[in-house]
mmCIF file of C-alpha atoms in Angstrom:
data_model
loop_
_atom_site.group_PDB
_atom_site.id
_atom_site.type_symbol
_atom_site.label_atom_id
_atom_site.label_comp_id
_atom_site.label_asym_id
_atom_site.label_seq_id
_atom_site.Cartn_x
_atom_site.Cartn_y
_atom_site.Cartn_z
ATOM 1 C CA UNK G 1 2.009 -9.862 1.926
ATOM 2 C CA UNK G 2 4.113 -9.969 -1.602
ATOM 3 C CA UNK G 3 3.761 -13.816 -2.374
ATOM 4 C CA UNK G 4 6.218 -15.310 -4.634
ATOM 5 C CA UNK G 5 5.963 -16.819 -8.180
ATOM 6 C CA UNK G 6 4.973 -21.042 -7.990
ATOM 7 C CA UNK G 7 2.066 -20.081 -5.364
ATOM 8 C CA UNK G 8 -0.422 -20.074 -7.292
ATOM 9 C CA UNK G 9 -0.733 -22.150 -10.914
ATOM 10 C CA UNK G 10 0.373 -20.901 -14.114
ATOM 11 C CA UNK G 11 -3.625 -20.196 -15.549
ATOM 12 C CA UNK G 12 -4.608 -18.637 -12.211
ATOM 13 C CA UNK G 13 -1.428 -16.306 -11.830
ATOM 14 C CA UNK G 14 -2.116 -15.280 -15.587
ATOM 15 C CA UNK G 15 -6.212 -15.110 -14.972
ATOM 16 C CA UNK G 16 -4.940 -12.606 -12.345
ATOM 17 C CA UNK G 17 -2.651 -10.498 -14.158
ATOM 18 C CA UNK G 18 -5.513 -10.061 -16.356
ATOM 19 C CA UNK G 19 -7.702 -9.017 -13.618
ATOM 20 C CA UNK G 20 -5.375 -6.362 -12.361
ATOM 21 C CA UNK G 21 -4.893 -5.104 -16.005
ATOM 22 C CA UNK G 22 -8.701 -4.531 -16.188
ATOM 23 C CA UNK G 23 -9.096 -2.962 -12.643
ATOM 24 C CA UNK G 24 -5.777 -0.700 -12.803
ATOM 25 C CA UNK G 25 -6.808 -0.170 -16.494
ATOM 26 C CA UNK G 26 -10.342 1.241 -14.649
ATOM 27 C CA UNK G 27 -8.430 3.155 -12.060
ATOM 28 C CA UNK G 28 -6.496 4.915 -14.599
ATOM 29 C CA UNK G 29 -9.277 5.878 -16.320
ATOM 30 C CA UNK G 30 -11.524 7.220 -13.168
ATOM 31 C CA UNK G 31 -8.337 8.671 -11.801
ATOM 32 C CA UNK G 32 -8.122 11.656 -13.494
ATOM 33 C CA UNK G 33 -11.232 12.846 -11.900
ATOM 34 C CA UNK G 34 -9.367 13.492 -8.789
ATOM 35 C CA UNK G 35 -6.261 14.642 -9.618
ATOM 36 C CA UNK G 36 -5.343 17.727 -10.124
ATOM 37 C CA UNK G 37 -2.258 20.520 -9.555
ATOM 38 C CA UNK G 38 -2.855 19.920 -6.056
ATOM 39 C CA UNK G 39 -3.942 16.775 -5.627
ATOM 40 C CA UNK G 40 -1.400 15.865 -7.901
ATOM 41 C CA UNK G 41 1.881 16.076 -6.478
ATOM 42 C CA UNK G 42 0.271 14.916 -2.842
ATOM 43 C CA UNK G 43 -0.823 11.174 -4.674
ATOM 44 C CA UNK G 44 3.113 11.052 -5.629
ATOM 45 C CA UNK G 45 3.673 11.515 -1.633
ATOM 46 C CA UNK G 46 1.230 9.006 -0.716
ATOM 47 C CA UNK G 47 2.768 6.039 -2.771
ATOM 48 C CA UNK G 48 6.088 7.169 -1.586
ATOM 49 C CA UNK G 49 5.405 7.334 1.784
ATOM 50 C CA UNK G 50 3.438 3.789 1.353
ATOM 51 C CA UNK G 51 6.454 2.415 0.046
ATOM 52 C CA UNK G 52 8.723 3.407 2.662
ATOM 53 C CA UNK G 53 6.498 2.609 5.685
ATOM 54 C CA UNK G 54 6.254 -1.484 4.010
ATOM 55 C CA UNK G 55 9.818 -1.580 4.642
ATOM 56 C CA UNK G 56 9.211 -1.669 8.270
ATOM 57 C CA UNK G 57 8.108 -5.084 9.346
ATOM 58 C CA UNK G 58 7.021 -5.117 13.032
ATOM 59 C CA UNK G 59 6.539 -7.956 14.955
ATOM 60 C CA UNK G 60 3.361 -9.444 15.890
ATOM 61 C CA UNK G 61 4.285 -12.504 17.233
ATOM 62 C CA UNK G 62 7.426 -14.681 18.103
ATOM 63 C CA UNK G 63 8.958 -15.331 14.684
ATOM 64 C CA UNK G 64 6.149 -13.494 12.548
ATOM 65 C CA UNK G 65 5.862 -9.736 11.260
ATOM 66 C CA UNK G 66 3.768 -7.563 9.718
ATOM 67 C CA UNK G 67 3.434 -4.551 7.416
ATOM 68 C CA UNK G 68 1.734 -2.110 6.409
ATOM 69 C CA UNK G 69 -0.670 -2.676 2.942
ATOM 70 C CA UNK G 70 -1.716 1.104 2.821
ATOM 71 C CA UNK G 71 -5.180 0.605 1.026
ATOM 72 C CA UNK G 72 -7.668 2.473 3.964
ATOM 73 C CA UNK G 73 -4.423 4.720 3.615
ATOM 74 C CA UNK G 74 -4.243 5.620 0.089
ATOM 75 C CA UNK G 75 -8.084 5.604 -0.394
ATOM 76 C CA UNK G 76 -8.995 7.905 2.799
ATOM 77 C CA UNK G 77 -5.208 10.201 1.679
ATOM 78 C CA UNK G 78 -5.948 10.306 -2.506
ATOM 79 C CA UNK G 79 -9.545 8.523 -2.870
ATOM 80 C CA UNK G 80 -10.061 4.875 -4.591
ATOM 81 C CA UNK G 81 -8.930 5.238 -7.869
ATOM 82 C CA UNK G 82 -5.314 7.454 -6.921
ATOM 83 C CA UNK G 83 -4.969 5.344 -3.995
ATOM 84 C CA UNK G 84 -5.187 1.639 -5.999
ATOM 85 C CA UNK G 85 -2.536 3.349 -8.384
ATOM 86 C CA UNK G 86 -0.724 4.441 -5.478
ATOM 87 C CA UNK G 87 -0.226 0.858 -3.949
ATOM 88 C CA UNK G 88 0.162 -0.771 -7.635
ATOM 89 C CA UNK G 89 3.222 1.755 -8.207
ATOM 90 C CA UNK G 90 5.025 0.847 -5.030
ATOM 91 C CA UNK G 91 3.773 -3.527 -6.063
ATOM 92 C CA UNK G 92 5.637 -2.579 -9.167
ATOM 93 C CA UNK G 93 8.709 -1.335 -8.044
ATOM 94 C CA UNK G 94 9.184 -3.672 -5.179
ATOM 95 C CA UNK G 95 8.640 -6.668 -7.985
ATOM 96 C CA UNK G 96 10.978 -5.003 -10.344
ATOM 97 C CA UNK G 97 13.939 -3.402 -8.767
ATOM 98 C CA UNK G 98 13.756 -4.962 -5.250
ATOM 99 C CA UNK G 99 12.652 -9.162 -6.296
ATOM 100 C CA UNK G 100 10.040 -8.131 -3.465
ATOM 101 C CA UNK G 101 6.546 -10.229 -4.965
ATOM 102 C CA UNK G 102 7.132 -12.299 -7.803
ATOM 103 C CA UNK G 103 6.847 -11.624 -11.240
ATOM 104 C CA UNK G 104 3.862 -14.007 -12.600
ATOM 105 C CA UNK G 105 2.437 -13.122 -8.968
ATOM 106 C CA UNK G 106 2.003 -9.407 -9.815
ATOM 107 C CA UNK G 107 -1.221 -9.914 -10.507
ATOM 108 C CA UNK G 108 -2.330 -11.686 -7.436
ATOM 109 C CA UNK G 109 -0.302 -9.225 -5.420
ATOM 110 C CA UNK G 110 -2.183 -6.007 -7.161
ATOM 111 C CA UNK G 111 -5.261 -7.262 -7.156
ATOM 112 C CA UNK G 112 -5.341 -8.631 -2.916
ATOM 113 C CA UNK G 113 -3.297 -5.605 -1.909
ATOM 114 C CA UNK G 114 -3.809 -1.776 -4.494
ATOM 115 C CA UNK G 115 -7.139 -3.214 -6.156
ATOM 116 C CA UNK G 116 -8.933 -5.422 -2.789
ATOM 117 C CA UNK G 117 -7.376 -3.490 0.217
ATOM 118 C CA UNK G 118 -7.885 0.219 -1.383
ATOM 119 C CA UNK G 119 -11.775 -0.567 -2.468
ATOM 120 C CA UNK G 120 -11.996 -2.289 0.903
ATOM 121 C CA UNK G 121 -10.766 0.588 2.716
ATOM 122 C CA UNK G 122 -12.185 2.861 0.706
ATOM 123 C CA UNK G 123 -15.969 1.509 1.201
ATOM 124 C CA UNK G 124 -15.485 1.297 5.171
ATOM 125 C CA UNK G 125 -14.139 4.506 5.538
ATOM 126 C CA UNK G 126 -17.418 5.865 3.897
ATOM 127 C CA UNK G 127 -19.768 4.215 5.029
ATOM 128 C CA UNK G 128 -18.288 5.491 8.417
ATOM 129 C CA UNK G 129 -18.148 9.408 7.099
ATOM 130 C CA UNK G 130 -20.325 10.944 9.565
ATOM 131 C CA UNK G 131 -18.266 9.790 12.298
ATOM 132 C CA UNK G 132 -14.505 11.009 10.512
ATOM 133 C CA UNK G 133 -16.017 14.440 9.612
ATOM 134 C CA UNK G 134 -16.710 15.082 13.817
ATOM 135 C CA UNK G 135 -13.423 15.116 14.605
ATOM 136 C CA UNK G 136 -9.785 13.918 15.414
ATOM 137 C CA UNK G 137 -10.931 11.233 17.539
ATOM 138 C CA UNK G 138 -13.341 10.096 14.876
ATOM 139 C CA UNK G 139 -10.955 9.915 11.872
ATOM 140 C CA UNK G 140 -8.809 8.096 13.769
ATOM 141 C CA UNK G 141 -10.848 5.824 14.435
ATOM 142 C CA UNK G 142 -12.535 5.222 10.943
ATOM 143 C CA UNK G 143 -9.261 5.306 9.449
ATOM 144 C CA UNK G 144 -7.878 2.476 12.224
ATOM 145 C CA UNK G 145 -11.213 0.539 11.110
ATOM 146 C CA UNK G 146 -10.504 0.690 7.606
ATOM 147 C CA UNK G 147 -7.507 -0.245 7.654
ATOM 148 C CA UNK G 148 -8.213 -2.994 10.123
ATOM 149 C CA UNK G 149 -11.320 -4.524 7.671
ATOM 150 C CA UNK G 150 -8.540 -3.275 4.298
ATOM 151 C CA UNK G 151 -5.686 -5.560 5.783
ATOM 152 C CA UNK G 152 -8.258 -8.862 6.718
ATOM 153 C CA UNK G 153 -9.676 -8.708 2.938
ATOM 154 C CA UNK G 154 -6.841 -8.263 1.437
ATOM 155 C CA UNK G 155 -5.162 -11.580 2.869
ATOM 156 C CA UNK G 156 -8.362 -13.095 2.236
ATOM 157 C CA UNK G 157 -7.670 -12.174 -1.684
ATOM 158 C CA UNK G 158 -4.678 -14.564 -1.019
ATOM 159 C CA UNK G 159 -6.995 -17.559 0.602
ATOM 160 C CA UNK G 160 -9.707 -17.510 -2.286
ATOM 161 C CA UNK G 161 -6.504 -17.166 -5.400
ATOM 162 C CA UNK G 162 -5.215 -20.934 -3.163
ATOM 163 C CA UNK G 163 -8.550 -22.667 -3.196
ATOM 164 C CA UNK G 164 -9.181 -22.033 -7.019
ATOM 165 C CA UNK G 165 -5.035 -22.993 -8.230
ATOM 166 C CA UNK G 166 -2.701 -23.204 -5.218
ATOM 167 C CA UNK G 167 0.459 -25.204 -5.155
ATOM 168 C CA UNK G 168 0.713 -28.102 -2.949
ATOM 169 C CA UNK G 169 -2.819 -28.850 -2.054
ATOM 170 C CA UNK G 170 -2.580 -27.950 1.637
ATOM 171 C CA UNK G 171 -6.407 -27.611 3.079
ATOM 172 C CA UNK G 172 -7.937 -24.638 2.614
ATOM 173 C CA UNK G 173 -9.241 -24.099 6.185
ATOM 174 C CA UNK G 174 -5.837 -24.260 7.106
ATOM 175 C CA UNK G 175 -4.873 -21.452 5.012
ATOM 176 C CA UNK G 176 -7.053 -19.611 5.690
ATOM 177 C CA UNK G 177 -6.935 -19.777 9.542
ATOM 178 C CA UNK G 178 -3.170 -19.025 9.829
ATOM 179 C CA UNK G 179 -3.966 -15.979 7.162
ATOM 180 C CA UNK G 180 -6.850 -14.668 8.884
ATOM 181 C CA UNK G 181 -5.168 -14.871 12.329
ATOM 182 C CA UNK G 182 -2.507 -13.281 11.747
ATOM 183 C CA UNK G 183 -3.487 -10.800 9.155
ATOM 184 C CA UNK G 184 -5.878 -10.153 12.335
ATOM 185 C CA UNK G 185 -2.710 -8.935 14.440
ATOM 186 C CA UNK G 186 -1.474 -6.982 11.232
ATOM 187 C CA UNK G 187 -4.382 -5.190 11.060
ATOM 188 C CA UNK G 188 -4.313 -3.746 14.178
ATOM 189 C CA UNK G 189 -0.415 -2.240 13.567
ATOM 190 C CA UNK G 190 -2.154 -1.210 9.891
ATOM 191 C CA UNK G 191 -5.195 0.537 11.691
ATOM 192 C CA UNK G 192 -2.510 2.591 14.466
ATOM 193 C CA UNK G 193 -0.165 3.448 11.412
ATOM 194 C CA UNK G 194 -3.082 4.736 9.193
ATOM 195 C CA UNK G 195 -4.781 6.482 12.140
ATOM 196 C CA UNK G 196 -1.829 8.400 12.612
ATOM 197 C CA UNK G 197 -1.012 9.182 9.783
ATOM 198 C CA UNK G 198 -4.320 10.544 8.602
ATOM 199 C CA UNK G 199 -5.059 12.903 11.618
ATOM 200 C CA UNK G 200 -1.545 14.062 11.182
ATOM 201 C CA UNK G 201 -2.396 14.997 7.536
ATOM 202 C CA UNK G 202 -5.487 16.480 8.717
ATOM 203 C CA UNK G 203 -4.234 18.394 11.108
ATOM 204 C CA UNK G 204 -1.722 20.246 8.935
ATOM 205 C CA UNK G 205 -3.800 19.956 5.508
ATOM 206 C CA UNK G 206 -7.391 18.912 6.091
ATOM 207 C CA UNK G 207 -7.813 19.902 2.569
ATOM 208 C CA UNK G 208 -5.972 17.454 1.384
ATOM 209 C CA UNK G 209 -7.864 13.996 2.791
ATOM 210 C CA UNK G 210 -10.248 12.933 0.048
ATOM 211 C CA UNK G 211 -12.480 11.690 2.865
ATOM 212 C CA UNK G 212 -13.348 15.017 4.444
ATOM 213 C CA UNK G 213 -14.234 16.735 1.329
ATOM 214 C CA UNK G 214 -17.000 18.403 0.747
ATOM 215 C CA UNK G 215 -17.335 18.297 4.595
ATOM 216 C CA UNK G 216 -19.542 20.943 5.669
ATOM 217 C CA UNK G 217 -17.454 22.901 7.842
ATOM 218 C CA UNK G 218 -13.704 22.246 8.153
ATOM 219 C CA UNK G 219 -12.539 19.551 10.449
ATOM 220 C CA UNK G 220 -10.780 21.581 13.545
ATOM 221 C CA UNK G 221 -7.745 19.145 14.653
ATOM 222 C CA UNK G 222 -5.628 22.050 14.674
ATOM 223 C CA UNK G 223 -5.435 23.103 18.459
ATOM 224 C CA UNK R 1 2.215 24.159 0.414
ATOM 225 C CA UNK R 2 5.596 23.618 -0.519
ATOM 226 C CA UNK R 3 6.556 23.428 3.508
ATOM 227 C CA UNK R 4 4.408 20.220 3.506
ATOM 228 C CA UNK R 5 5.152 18.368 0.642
ATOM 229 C CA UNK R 6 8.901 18.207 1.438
ATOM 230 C CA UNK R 7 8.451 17.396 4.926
ATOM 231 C CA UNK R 8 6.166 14.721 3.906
ATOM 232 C CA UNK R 9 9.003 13.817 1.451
ATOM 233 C CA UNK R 10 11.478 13.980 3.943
ATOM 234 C CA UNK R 11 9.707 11.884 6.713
ATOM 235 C CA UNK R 12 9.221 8.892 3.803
ATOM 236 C CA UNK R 13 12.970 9.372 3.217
ATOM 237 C CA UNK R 14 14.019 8.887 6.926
ATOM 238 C CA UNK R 15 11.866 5.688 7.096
ATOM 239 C CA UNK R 16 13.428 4.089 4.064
ATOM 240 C CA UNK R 17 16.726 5.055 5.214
ATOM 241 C CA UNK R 18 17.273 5.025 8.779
ATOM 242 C CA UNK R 19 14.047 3.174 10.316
ATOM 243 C CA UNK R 20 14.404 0.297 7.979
ATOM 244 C CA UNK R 21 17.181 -0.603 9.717
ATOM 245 C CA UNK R 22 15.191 -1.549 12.929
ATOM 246 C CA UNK R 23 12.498 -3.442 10.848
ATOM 247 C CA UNK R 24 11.619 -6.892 12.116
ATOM 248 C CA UNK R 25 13.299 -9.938 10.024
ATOM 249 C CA UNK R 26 10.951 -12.556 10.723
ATOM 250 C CA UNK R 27 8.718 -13.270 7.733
ATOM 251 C CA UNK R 28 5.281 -11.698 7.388
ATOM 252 C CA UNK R 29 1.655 -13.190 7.636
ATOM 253 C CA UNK R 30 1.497 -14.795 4.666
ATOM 254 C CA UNK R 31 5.588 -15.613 4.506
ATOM 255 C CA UNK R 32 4.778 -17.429 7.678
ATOM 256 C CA UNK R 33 1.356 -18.915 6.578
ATOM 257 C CA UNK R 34 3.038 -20.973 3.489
ATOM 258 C CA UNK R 35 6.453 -22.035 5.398
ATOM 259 C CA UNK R 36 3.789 -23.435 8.202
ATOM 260 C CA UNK R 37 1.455 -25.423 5.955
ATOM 261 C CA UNK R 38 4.778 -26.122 3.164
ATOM 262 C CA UNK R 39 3.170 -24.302 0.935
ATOM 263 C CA UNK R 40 6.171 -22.672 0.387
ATOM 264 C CA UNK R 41 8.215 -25.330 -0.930
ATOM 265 C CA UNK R 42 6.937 -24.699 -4.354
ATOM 266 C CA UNK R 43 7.654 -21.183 -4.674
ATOM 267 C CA UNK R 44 10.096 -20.620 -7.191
ATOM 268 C CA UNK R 45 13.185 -18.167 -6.699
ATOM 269 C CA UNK R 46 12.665 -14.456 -7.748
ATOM 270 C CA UNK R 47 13.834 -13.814 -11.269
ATOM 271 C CA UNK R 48 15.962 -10.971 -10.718
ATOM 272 C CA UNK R 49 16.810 -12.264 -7.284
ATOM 273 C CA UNK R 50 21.036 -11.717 -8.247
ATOM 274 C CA UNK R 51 19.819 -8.017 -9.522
ATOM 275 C CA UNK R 52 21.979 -5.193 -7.511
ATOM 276 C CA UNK R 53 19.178 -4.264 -5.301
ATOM 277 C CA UNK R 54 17.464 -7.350 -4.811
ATOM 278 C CA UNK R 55 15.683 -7.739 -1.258
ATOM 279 C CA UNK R 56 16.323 -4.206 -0.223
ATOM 280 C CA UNK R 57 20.409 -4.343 -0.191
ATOM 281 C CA UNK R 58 23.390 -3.608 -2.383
ATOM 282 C CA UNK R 59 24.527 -6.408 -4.158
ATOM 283 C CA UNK R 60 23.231 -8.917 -0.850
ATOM 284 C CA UNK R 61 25.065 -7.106 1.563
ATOM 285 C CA UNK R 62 22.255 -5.538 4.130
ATOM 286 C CA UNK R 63 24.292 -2.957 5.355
ATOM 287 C CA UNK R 64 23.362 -1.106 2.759
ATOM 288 C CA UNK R 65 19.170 -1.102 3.278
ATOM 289 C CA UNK R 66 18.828 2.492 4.224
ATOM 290 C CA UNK R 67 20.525 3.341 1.207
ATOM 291 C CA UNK R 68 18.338 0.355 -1.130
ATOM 292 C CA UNK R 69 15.389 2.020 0.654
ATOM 293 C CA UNK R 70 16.502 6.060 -0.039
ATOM 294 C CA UNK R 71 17.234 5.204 -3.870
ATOM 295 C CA UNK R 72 13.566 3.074 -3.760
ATOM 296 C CA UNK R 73 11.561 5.988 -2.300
ATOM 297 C CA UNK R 74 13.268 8.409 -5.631
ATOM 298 C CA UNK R 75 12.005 6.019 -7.650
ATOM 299 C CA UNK R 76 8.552 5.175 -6.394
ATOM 300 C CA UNK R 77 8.192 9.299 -6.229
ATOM 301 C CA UNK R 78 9.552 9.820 -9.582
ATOM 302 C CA UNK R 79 7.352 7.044 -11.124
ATOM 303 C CA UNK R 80 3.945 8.461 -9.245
ATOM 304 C CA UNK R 81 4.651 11.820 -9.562
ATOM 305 C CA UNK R 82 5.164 11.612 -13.711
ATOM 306 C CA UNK R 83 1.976 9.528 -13.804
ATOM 307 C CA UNK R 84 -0.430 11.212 -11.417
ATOM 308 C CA UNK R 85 1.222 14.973 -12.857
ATOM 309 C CA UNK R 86 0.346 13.995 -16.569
ATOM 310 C CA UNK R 87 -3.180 12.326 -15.392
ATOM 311 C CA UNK R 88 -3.774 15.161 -13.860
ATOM 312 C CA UNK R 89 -6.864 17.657 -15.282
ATOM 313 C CA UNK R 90 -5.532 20.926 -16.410
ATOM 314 C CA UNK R 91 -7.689 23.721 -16.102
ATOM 315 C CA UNK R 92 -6.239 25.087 -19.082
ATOM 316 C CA UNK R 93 -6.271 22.212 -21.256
ATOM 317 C CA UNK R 94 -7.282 22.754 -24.894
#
C-alpha cells in the first residue's frame, strides 16, 4: 500500500509529512515507556520480521495482490507506540534504499500504514482483551480482527488524503470502492498472517505480547 | 532467550531471502486501485529509482531479490535495534 510521489498534491503530501513528524515525534516520546532490555531487542525483531513478511505479495484476485501492513501486528507484538516505530522504520527503509513509497509520499504512507493501522489495531485488539487473554483460539482471533479492521483503515487513510488533494480528479466513491474492496480481501490474508504469528509468539514467549500483560494468570498455549 | 530471538531472526531472514521469490507480481490494492481509475498516470517516477537496490533487486536484475531482501532485513534490524536499544529505560540509569 506504498503510494508513489504525484498522488497526492504538493501542500497535502507536505501537510502529511508534517503529520507523521508530530505523531512519530509522539511515539518516540511514549515509547520509552515500554521498552526495555527485554522488550528491547524483541521491537528490533518485530520491524524486521514486518519488513520481510511485506515482501510477500499474495494474490487476492486475478491480477491484484496483497500484503501485509503489520499494524494489529506490531501493536498486539511491541504495544502502540514501539509498534508505529516499528512499521515507520521498515516505511523508511523501503522509501530509501528500495524506491518502495515515494519520497514526498512518506508522509501519507506513515501516517495510513505505522501511525493509522498500528492505533487501529491497537484499539481493536483491546477493546477485545477479555477474549485474547482466554486462550489460543481467542488471540487468534482478536489478532485476525485487528488486523482485519488495521488493514480497512489504513487504506481508508489513502481515500480521505485523495478527496482533500488527489491527482487527476477521479470520483471519490470510486476510489474508495476499489480501495475498500480490495483492502477487504487483504485484510483477511493480514488477519491469518497476524493470527499466526501472534499465537506462535505466545506459545513460545507469552511474556513477550504486550497484549497479554498484566494478564492474570499466564495464557497456556503451550500443550 | 537468546534461542528465540535468533530463530525469530532467522525465520525473517528466510522470508526475505528465499520466500520472496514466490511473492505474487501483480500490483497491490491500492497499485491496482490508481491504474483502474488512471489515477496513476500522474505519479511521478521514484527518485532513486536507478539506485543499486531499487525495487528489491541488484542493479534491476530480479534474480537477485532474496539477496535485496537478506541485505534489507540487516538493515531494518540494525536501524530498530540501535533505536529501540538506546530508547530503551535502563534500570541503572543515572
Amino acid at each position: 500500500m506504498h503510494m508513489s510521489d504525484g498522488l497526492l498534491n504538493a501542500p497535502v503530501s507536505v501537510a502529511f509529512l508534517v503529520i507523521a513528524a508530530v505523531g512519530v515525534g509522539f511515539a518516540l516520546v511514549k515509547a520509552r515507556a515500554d521498552l526495555d532490555d527485554r522488550t528491547a531487542p524483541m521491537a528490533g525483531l518485530v520491524a524486521t520480521f514486518i519488513f520481510a513478511v511485506q515482501m510477500i505479495n499474495f494474490p487476492i484476485l486475478p491480477g491484484a495482490s496483497g500484503h501485509l501492513l503489520g499494524g494489529a501486528l506490531a501493536a498486539i507484538l511491541v504495544g502502540p507506540y514501539v509498534g508505529a516505530l516499528c512499521v515507520t522504520i521498515v516505511l523508511v527503509v523501503q522509501a530509501l534504499l528500495f524506491a518502495d513509497g515515494g519520497l514526498t509520499a512518506l508522509g501519507a504512507n506513515v501516517t495510513n500504514m505505522a501511525l493509522i493501522g498500528t492505533a487501529t489495531g491497537f484499539v481493536v485488539a483491546v477493546a477485545l482483551r477479555r477474549l485474547a487473554e482466554r486462550g489460543k483460539g481467542g488471540l487468534a482471533a482478536v489478532a485476525f480482527v485487528s488486523a482485519f479492521v488495521n488493514t480497512v483503515v489504513a487504506a481508508t487513510g489513502f481515500v480521505v488524503e485523495y478527496a482533500i488533494g488527489g491527482a487527476g480528479g477521479v470520483e471519490i466513491g470510486k476510489v474508495a470502492l476499489l480501495m475498500w474492496g480490495l483492502h477487504a480481501l487483504i485484510g483477511i490474508g493480514e488477519g491469518l498472517i497476524t493470527a499466526a504469528t501472534v499465537t506462535s509468539v505466545a506459545a513460545i514467549r507469552p511474556d513477550l505480547v504486550y497484549l497479554l500483560r498484566g494478564s492474570r494468570k499466564p495464557l497456556e498455549v503451550r500443550s | 532467550m537468546k534461542k528465540f530471538f535468533l530463530g525469530f531472526a532467522l525465520v525473517s531472514l528466510l522470508i526475505a531471502g528465499v520466500l520472496s521469490y514466490f511473492a505474487s507480481g501483480d500490483p497491490d490494492g491500492l497499485d491496482k486501485t490508481v491504474e483502474d481509475t488512471g489515477i496513476a498516470a500522474h505519479a511521478q517516477e521514484h527518485p532513486f529509482a536507478g539506485s543499486t537496490f531499487a525495487d528489491y533487486a541488484l542493479g534491476g536484475d530480479s534474480k537477485f531479490t532474496g539477496l535485496a531482501g537478506a541485505l534489507g532485513v540487516i538493515v531494518v534490524l540494525a536501524v530498530s535495534f540501535s533505536l529501540f536499544w538506546f530508547l530503551r529505560k535502563r534500570p541503572d540509569a543515572r
